[in-house]
mmCIF file of C-alpha atoms and ligand atoms in Angstrom:
data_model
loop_
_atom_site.group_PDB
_atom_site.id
_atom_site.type_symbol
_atom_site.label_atom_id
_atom_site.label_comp_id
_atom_site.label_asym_id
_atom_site.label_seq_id
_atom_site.Cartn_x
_atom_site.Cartn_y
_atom_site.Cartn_z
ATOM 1 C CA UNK A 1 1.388 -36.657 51.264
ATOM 2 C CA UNK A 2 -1.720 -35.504 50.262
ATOM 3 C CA UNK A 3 -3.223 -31.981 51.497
ATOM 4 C CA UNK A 4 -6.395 -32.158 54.271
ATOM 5 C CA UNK A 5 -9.202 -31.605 52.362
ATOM 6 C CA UNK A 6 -10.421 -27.751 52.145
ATOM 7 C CA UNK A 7 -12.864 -25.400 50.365
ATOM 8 C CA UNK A 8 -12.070 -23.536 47.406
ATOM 9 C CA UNK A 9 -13.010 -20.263 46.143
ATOM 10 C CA UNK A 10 -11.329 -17.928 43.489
ATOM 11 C CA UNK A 11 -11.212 -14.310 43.891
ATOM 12 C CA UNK A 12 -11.847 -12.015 41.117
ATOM 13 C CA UNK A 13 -11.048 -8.946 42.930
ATOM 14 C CA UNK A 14 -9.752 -7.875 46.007
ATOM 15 C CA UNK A 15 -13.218 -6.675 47.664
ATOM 16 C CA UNK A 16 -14.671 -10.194 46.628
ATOM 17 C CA UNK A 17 -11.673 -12.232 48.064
ATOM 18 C CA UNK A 18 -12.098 -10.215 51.624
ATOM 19 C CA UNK A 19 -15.813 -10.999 51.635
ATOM 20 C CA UNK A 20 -14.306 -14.392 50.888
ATOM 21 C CA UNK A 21 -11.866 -14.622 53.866
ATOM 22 C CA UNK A 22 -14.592 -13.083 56.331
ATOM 23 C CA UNK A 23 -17.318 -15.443 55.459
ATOM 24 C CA UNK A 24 -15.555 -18.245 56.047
ATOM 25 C CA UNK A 25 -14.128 -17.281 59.498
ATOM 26 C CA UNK A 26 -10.852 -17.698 60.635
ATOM 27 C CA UNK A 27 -9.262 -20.653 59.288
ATOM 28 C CA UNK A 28 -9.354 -19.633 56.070
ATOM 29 C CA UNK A 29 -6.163 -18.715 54.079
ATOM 30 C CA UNK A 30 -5.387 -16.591 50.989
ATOM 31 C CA UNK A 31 -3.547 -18.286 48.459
ATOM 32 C CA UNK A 32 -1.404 -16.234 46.005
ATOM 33 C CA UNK A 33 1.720 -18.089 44.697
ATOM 34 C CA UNK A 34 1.404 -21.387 46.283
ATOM 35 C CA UNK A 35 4.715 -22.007 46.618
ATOM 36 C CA UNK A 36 5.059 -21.553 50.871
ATOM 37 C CA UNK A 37 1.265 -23.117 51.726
ATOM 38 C CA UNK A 38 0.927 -25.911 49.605
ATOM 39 C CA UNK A 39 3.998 -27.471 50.603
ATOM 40 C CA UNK A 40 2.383 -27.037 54.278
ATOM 41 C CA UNK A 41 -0.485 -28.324 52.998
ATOM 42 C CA UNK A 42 1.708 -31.375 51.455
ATOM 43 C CA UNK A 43 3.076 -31.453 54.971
ATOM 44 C CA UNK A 44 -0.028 -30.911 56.635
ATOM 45 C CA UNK A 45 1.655 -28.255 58.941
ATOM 46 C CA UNK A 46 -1.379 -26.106 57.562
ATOM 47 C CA UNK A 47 -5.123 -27.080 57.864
ATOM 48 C CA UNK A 48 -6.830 -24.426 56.565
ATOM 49 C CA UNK A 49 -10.706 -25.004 56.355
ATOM 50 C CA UNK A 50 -11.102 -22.877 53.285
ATOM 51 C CA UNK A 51 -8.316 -21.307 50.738
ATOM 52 C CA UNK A 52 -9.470 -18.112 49.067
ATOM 53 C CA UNK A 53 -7.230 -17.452 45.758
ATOM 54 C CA UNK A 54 -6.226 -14.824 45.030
ATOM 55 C CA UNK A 55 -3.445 -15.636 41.962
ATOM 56 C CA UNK A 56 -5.548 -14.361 39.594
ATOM 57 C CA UNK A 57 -7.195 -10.920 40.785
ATOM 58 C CA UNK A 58 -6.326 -8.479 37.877
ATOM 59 C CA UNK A 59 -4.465 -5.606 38.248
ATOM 60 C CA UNK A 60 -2.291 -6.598 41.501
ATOM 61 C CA UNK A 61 0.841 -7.440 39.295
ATOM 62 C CA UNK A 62 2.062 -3.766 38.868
ATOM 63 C CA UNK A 63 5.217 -2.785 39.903
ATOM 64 C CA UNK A 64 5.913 1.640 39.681
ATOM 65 C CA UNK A 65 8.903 3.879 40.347
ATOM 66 C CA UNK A 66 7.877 7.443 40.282
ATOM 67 C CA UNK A 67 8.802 10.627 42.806
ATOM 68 C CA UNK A 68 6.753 8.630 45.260
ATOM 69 C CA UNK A 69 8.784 6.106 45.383
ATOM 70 C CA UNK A 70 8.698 2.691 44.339
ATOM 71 C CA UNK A 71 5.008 0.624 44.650
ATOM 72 C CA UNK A 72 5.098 -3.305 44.484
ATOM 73 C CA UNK A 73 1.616 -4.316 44.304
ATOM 74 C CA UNK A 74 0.901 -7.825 46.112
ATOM 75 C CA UNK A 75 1.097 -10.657 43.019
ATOM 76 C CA UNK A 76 4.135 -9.220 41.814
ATOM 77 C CA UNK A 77 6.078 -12.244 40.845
ATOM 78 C CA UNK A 78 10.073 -12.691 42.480
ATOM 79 C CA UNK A 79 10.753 -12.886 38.654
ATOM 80 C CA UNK A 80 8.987 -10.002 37.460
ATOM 81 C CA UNK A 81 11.137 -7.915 40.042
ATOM 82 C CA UNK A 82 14.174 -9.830 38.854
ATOM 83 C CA UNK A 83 13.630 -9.104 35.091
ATOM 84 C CA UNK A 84 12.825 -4.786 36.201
ATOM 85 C CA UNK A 85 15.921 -3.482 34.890
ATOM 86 C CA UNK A 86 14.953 0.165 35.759
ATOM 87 C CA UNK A 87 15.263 -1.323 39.758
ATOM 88 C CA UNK A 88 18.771 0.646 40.040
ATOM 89 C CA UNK A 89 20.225 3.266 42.423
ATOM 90 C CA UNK A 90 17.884 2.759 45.786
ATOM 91 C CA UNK A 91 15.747 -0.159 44.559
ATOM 92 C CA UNK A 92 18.809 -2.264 43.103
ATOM 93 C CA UNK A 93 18.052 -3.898 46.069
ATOM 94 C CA UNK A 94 14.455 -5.343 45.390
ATOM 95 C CA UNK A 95 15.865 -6.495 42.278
ATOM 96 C CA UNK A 96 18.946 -8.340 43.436
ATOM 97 C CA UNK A 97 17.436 -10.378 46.214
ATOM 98 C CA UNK A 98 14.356 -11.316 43.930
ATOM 99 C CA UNK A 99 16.641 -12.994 41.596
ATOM 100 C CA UNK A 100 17.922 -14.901 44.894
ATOM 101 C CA UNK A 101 15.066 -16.489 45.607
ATOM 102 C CA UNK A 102 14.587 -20.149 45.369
ATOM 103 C CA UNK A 103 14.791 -21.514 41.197
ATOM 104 C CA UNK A 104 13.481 -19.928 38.567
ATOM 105 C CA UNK A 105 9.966 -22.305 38.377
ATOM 106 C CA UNK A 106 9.361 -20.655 42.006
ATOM 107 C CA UNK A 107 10.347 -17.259 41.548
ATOM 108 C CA UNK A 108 7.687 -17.161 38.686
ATOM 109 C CA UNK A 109 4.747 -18.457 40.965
ATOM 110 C CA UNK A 110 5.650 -16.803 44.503
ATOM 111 C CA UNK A 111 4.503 -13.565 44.802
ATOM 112 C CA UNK A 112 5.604 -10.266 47.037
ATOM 113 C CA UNK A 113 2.534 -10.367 49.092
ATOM 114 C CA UNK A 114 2.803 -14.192 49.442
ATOM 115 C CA UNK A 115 6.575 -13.516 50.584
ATOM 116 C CA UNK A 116 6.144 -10.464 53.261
ATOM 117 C CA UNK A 117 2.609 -12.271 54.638
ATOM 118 C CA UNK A 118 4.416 -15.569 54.876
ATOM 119 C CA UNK A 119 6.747 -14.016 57.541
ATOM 120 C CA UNK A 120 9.759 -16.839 57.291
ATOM 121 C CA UNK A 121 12.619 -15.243 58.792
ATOM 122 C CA UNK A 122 15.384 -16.542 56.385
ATOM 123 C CA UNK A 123 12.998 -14.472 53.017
ATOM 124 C CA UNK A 124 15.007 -12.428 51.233
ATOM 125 C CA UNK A 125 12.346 -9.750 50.670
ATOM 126 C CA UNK A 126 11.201 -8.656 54.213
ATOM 127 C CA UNK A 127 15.165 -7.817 54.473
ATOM 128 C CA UNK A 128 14.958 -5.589 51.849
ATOM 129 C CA UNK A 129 11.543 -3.745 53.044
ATOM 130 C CA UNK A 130 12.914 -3.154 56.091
ATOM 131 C CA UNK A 131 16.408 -2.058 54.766
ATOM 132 C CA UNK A 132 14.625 0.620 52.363
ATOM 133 C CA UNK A 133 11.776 1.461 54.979
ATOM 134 C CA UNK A 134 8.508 -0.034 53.112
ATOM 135 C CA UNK A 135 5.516 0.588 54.494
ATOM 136 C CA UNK A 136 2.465 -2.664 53.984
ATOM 137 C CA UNK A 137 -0.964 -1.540 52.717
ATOM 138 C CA UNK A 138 -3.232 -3.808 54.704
ATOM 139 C CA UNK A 139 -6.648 -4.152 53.679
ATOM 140 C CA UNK A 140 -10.031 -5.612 55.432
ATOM 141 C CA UNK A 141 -13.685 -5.595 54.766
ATOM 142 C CA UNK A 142 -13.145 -2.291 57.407
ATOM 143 C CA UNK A 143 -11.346 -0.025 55.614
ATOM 144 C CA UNK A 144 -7.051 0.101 55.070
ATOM 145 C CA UNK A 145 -4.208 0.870 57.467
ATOM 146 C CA UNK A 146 -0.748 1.500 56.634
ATOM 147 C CA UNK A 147 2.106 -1.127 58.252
ATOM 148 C CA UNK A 148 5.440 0.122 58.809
ATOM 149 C CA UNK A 149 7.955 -2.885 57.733
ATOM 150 C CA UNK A 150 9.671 -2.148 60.735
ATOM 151 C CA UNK A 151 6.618 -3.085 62.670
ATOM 152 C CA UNK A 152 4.766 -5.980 60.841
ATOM 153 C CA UNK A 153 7.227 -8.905 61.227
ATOM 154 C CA UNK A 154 5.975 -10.600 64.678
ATOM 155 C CA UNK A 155 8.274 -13.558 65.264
ATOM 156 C CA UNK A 156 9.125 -16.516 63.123
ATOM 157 C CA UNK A 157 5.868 -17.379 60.845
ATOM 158 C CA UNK A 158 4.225 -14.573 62.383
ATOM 159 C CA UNK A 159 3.055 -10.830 61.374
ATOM 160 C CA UNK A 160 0.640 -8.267 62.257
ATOM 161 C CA UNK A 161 -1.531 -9.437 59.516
ATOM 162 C CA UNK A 162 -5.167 -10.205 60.973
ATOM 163 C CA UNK A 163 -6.811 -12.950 59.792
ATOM 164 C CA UNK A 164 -9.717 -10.874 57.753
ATOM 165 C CA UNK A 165 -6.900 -8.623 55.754
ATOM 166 C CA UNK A 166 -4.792 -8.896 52.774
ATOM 167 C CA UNK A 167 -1.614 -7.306 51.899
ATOM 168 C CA UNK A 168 -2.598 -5.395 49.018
ATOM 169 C CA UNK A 169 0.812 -3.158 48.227
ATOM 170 C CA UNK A 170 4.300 -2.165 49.215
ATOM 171 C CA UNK A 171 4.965 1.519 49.408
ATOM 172 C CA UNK A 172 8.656 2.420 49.380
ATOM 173 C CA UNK A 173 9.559 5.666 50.338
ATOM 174 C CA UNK A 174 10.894 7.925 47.512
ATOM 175 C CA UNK A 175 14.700 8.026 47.663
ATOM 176 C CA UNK A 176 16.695 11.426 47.647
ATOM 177 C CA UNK A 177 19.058 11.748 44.772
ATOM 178 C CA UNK A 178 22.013 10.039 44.680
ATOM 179 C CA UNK A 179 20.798 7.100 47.158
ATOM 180 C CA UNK A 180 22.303 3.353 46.653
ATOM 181 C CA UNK A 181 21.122 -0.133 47.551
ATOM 182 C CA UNK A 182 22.745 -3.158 47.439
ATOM 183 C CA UNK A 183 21.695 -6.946 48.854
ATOM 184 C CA UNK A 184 24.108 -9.985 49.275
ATOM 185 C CA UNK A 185 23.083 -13.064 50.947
ATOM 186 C CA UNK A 186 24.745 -16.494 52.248
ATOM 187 C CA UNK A 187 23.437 -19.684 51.176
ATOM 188 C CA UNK A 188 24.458 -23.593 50.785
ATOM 189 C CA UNK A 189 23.466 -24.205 47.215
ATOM 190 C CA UNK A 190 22.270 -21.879 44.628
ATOM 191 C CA UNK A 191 18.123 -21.415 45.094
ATOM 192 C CA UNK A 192 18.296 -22.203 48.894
ATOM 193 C CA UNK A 193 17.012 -20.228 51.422
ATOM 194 C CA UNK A 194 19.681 -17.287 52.876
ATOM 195 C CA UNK A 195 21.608 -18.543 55.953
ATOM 196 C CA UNK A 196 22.283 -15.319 56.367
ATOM 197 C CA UNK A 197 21.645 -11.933 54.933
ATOM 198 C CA UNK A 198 21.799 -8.204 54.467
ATOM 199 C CA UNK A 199 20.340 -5.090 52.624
ATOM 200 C CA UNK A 200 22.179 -1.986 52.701
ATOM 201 C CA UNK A 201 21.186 1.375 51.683
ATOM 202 C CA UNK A 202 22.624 4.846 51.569
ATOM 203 C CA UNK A 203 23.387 8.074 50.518
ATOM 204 C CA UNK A 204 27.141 9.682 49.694
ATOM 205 C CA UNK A 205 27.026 13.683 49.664
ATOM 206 C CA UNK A 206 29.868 15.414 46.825
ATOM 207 C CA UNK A 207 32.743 14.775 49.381
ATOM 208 C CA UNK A 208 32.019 10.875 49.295
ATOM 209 C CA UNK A 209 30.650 10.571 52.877
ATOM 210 C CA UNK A 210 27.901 8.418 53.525
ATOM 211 C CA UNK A 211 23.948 9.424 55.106
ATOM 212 C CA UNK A 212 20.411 7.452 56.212
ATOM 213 C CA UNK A 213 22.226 4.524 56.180
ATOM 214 C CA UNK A 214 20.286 1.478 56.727
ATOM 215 C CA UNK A 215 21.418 -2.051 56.673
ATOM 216 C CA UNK A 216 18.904 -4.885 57.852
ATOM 217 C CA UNK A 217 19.872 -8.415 59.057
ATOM 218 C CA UNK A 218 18.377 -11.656 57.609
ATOM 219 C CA UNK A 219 18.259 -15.412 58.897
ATOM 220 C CA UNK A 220 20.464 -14.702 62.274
ATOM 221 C CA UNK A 221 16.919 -14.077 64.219
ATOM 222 C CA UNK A 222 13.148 -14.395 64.650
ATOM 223 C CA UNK A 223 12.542 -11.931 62.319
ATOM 224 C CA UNK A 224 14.579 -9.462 60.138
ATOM 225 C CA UNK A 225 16.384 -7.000 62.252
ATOM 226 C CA UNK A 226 18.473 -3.452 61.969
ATOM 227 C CA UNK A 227 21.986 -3.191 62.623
ATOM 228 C CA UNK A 228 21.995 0.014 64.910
ATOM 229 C CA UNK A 229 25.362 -0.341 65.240
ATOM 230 C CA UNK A 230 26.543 -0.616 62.177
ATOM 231 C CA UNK A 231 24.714 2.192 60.727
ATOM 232 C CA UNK A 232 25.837 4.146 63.767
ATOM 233 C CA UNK A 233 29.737 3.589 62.515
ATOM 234 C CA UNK A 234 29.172 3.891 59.044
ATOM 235 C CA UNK A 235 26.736 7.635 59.058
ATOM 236 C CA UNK A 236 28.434 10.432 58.267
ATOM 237 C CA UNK A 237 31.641 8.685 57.216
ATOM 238 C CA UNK A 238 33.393 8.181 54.060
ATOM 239 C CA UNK A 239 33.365 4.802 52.498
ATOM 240 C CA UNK A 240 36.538 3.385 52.523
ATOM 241 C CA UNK A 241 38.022 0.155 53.539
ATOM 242 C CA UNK A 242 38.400 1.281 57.283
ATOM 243 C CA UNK A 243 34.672 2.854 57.627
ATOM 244 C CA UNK A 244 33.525 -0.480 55.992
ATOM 245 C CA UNK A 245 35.466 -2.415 58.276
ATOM 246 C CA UNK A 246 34.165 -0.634 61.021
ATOM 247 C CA UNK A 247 30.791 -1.033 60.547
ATOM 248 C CA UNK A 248 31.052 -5.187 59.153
ATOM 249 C CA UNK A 249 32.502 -5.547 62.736
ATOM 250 C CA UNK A 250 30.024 -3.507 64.378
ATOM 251 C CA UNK A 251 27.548 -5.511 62.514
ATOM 252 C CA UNK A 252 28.442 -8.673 64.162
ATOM 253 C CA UNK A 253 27.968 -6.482 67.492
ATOM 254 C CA UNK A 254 24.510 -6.358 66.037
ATOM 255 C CA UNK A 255 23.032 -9.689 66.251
ATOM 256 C CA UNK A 256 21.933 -10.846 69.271
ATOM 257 C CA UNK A 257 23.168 -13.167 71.770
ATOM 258 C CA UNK A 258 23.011 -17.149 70.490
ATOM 259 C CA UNK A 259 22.643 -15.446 67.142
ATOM 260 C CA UNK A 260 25.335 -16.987 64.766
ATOM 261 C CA UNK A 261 26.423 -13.681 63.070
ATOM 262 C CA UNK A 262 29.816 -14.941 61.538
ATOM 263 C CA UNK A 263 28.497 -14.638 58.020
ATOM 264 C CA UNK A 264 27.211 -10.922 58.480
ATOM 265 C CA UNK A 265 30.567 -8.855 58.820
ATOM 266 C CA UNK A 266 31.650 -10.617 55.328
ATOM 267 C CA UNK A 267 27.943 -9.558 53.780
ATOM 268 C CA UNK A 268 28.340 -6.525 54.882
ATOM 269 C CA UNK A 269 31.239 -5.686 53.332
ATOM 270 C CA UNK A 270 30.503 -7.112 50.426
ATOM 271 C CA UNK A 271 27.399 -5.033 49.968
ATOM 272 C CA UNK A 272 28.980 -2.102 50.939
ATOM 273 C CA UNK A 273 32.051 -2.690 48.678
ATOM 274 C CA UNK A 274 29.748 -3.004 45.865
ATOM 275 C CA UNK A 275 27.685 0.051 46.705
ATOM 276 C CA UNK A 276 31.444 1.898 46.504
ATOM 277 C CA UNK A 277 31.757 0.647 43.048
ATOM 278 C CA UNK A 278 28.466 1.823 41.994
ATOM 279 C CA UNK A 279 28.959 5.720 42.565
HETATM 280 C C1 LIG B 1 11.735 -25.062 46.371
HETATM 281 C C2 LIG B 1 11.391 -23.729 46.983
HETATM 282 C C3 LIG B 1 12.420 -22.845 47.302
HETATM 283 C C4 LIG B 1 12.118 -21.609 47.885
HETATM 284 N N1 LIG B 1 13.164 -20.774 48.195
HETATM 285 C C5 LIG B 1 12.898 -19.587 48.756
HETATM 286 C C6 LIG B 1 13.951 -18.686 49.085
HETATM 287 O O1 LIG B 1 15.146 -18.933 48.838
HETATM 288 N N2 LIG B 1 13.618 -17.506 49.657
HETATM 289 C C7 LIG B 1 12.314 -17.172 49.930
HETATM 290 O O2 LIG B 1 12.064 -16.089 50.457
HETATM 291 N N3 LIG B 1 11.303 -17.990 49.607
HETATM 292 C C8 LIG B 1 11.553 -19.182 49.035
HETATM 293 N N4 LIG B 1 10.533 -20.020 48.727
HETATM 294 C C9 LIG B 1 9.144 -19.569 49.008
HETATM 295 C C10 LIG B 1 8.632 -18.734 47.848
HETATM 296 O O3 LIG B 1 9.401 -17.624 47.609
HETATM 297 C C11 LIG B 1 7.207 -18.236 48.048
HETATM 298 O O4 LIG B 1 6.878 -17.702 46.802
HETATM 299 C C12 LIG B 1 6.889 -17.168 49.031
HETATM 300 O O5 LIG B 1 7.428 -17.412 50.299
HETATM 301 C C13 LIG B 1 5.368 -17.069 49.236
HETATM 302 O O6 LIG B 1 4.760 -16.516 48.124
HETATM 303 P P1 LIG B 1 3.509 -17.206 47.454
HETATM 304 O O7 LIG B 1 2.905 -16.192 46.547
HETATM 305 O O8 LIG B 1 3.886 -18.490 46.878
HETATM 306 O O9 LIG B 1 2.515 -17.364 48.725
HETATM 307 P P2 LIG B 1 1.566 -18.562 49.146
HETATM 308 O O10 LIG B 1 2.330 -19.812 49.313
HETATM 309 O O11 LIG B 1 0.377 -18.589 48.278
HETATM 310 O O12 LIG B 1 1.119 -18.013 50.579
HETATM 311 C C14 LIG B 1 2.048 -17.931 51.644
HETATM 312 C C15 LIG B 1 1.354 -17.346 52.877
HETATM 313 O O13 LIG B 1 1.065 -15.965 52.691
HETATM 314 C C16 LIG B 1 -0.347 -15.718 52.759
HETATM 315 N N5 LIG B 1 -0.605 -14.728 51.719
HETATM 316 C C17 LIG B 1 -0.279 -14.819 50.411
HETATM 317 N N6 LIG B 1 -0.546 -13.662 49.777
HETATM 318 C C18 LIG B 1 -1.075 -12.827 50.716
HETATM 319 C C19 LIG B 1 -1.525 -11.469 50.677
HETATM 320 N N7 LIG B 1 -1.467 -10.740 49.551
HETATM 321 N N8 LIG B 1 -2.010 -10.926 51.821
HETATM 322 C C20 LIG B 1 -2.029 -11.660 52.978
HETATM 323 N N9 LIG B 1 -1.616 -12.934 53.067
HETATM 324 C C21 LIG B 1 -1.113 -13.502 51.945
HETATM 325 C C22 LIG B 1 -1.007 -17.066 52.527
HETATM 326 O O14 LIG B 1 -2.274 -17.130 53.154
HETATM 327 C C23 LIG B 1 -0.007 -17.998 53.190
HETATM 328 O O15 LIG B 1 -0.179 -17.991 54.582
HETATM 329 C C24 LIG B 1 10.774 -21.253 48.145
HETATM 330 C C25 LIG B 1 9.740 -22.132 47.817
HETATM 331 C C26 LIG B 1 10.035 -23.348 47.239
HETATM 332 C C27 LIG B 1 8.901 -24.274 46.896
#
């Protein structure tokens, strides 16, 4: 089908694509990657009045590890991420669920900012930001503010984004020494969306026992979710096969009722398995 017929205007910067967005009130839409609103456009599930682009503002495409932490700036490709091999240790993570996103042709379009904003709750990445404690810079024609992950995912489709801001960069939190990540997800073919997934992150002290732990939950609810649970089992204890077991059950525990979990205790361990070969 064809889209409903919109108006057009490309950004060249991020000040000129939120004058943009505010002019032309609030049924306008940003478009980055393309690859979530113009099939909703195909489908006309969207009717946005106006679509502000934003694919080719320069100098949004940087991704950073430093002793800050790790920065993903908004039109940072899925295969970008995929190709950083310095994304080890804590931000293996980012890495590994980039490369499971859709094919190739769409990881090279769809960007990080397109990704979080879009808010599906089967997306790889807002598992992984919540996992490894992001935090959203959200910015307006009124200044910034600072989203935690944990807070910005509102229900399926749905975030704390207003309709006058943009998503400009993902802070992660620098990670002590020594800290692991790992993601694994569930899905029917190769380049689906996950039926089911999980990040994991943590950190083993000299005697092998494990700290912060942090596992999130993908596809099993409205929007990405903690296992409380789980990471309750699993902190403080060493990693072997019964701690792991432990907390793969107690991540089941974790999803909510009419949630169908039965793929999470078997990602879990898998992650966490794989994080016990990495030390
Ligand atoms: C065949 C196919 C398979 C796919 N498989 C997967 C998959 O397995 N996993 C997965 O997670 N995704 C998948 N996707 C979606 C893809 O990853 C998208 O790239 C991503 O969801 C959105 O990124 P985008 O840059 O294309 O955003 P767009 O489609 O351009 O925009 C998506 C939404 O986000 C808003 N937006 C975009 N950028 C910003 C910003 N910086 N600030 C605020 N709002 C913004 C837009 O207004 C729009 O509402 C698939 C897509 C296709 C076509």
């Amino acid at each position: 089908m064809k889209p409903p017929p919109f108006a057009y205007a490309r950004a060249g910067s991020v000040a000129e694509a939120l004058e943009l967005l505010a002019d032309a009130g609030e049924d306008a839409k940003l478009l980055a990657g393309g690859q979530s609103l113009i099939p909703l456009l195909a489908y006309r599930l969207a009717r946005p009045s106006h679509l502000v682009d934003i694919g080719r503002i320069p100098g949004l495409s940087d991704v950073a590890t430093g002793p800050d932490g790790l920065r993903v700036q908004a039109l940072v490709t899925h295969a970008a991420l995929q190709s950083r091999a310095d994304l080890t240790g804590p931000w293996r993570a980012v890495r590994e669920c980039a490369g499971l996103i859709g094919h190739y042709p769409v990881r090279t379009r769809g960007t990080f900012g397109g990704s979080i904003s879009h808010g599906d709750p089967s997306a790889e990445l807002p598992v992984v930001a919540l996992a490894l404690e992001a935090e959203f810079v959200l910015r307006s024609p009124g200044g910034e503010r600072l989203v935690r992950a944990e807070d910005f995912f509102a229900g399926p489709f749905m975030t704390v984004l207003e309709p006058t801001e943009m998503l400009v960069q993902a802070r992660f939190p620098a990670a002590g020494a020594g800290r692991l990540s790992a993601f694994e997800e569930f899905s029917t073919r190769a380049g689906d969306f996950a039926s089911a997934a999980t990040a994991v992150a943590l950190t083993p002290d000299e005697t092998g026992r494990v700290h912060q732990v942090r596992i999130a939950l993908g596809g099993v609810g409205p929007v990405p979710a903690r296992a409380a649970e789980a990471e309750a089992a699993l902190e403080g204890a060493p990693l072997d096969e019964a701690a792991i077991a432990a907390a793969a059950r107690a991540a089941a525990a974790d999803c909510r009722a009419g949630e169908d979990g039965a793929l999470i205790p078997v990602l879990v361990e898998r992650a966490l398995r794989r994080i016990r070969e990495e030390r």
